[in-house]
CSV table of C-alpha atoms in Angstrom, one decimal:
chain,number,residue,atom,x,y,z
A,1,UNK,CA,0.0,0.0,0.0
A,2,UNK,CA,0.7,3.6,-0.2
A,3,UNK,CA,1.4,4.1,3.5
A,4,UNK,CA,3.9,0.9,3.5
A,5,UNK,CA,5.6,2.5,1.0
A,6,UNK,CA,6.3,5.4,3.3
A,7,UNK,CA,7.5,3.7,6.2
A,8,UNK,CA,9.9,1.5,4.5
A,9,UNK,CA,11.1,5.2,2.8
A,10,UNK,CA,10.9,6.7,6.6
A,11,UNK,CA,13.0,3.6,7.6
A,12,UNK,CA,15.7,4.2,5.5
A,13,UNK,CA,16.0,7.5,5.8
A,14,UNK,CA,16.0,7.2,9.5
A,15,UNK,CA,19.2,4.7,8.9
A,16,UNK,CA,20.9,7.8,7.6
A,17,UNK,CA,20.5,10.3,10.5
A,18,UNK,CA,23.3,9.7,12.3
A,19,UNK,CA,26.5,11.7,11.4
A,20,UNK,CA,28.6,8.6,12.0
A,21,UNK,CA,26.9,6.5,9.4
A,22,UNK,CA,26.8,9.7,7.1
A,23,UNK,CA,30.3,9.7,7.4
A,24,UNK,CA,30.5,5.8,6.8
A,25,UNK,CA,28.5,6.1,3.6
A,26,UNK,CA,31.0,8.9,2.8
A,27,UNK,CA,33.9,6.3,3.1
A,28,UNK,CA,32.2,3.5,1.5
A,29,UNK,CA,31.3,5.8,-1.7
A,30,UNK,CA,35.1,5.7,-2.6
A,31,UNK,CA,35.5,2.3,-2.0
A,32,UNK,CA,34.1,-1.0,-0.3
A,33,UNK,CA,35.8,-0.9,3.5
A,34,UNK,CA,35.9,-3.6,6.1
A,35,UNK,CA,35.0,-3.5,9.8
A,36,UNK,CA,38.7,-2.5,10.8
A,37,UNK,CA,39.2,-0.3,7.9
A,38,UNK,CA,36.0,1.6,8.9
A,39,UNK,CA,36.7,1.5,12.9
A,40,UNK,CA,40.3,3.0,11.7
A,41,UNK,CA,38.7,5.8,9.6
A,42,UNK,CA,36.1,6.5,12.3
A,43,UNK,CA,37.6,6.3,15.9
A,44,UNK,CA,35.0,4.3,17.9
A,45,UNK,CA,35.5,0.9,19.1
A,46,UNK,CA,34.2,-2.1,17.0
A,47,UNK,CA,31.1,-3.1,18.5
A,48,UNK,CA,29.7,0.5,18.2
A,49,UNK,CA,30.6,0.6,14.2
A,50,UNK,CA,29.1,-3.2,14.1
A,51,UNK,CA,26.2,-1.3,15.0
A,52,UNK,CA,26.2,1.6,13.0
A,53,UNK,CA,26.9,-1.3,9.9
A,54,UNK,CA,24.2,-3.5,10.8
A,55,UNK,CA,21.4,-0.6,10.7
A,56,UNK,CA,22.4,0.2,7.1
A,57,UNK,CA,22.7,-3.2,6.2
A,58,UNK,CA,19.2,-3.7,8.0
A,59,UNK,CA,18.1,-0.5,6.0
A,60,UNK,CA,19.0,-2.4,2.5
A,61,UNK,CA,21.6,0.5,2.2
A,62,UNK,CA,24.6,-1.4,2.6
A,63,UNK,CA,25.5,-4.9,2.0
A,64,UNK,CA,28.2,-7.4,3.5
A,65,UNK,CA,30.6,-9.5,2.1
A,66,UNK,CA,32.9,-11.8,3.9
A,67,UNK,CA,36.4,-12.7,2.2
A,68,UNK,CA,38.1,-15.1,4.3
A,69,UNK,CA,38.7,-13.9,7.8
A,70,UNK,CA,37.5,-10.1,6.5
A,71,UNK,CA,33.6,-8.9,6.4
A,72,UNK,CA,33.8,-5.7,3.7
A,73,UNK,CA,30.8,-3.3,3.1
A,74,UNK,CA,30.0,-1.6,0.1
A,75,UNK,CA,26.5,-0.1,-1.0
A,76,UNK,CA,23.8,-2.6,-2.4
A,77,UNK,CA,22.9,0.3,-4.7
A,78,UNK,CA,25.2,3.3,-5.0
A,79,UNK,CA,22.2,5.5,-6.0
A,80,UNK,CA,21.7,6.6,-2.6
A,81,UNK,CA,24.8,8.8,-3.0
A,82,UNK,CA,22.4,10.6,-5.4
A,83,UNK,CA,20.2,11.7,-2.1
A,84,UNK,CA,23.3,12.8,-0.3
A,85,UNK,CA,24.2,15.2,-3.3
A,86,UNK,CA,21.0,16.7,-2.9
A,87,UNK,CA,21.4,17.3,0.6
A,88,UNK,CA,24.6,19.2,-0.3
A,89,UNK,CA,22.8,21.2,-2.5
A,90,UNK,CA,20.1,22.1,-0.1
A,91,UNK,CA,23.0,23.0,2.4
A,92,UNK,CA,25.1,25.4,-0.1
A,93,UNK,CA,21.3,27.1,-1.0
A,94,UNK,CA,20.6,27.8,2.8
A,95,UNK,CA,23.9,29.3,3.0
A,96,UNK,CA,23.3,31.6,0.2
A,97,UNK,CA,19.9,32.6,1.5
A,98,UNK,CA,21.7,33.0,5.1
A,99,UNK,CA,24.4,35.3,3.5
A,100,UNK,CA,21.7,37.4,1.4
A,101,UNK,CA,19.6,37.7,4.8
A,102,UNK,CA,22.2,39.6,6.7
């Protein structure tokens, strides 16, 4: 139904409010990372960015591959970078309005 369709789009766009998984996605958008690689790049410990990593992959955003002892992430479709560019569009237009409002 209609409404379904919304909460599954409200789920996933709740699985991108988090700076720390914004910054993920950033990461992973220039190439597929593993757990260590991504606790390296982000600072926190590895349960918290197991967490971070399972809501995106819960979200459909991200998926997991494991090669040998290594579980690597990469996006199951990259076109959600496409959202993010828009967002950084809507942030460079407020600051233009915030600039022509002083």
């Amino acid at each position: 139904s209609e409404v379904e369709r919304f909460i599954l789009r409200a789920n996933i766009i709740k699985a991108l409010a988090h700076p720390t998984r914004l910054f993920i996605m950033h990461k992973i958008a220039e190439r597929r990372l593993s757990v260590n690689e991504l606790r390296d790049l982000v600072g926190d410990d590895l349960s918290t960015i197991s967490k971070h990593l399972g809501l995106l992959q819960k979200s459909g955003i991200m998926k997991r591959e494991k090669e040998g002892t290594c579980v690597y992430y990469s996006f199951r479709n990259p076109c959600i970078m496409n959202f993010m560019d828009c967002i950084e569009e809507l942030i460079k237009e407020n600051a233009l309005d915030d600039l022509k409002s002083l």
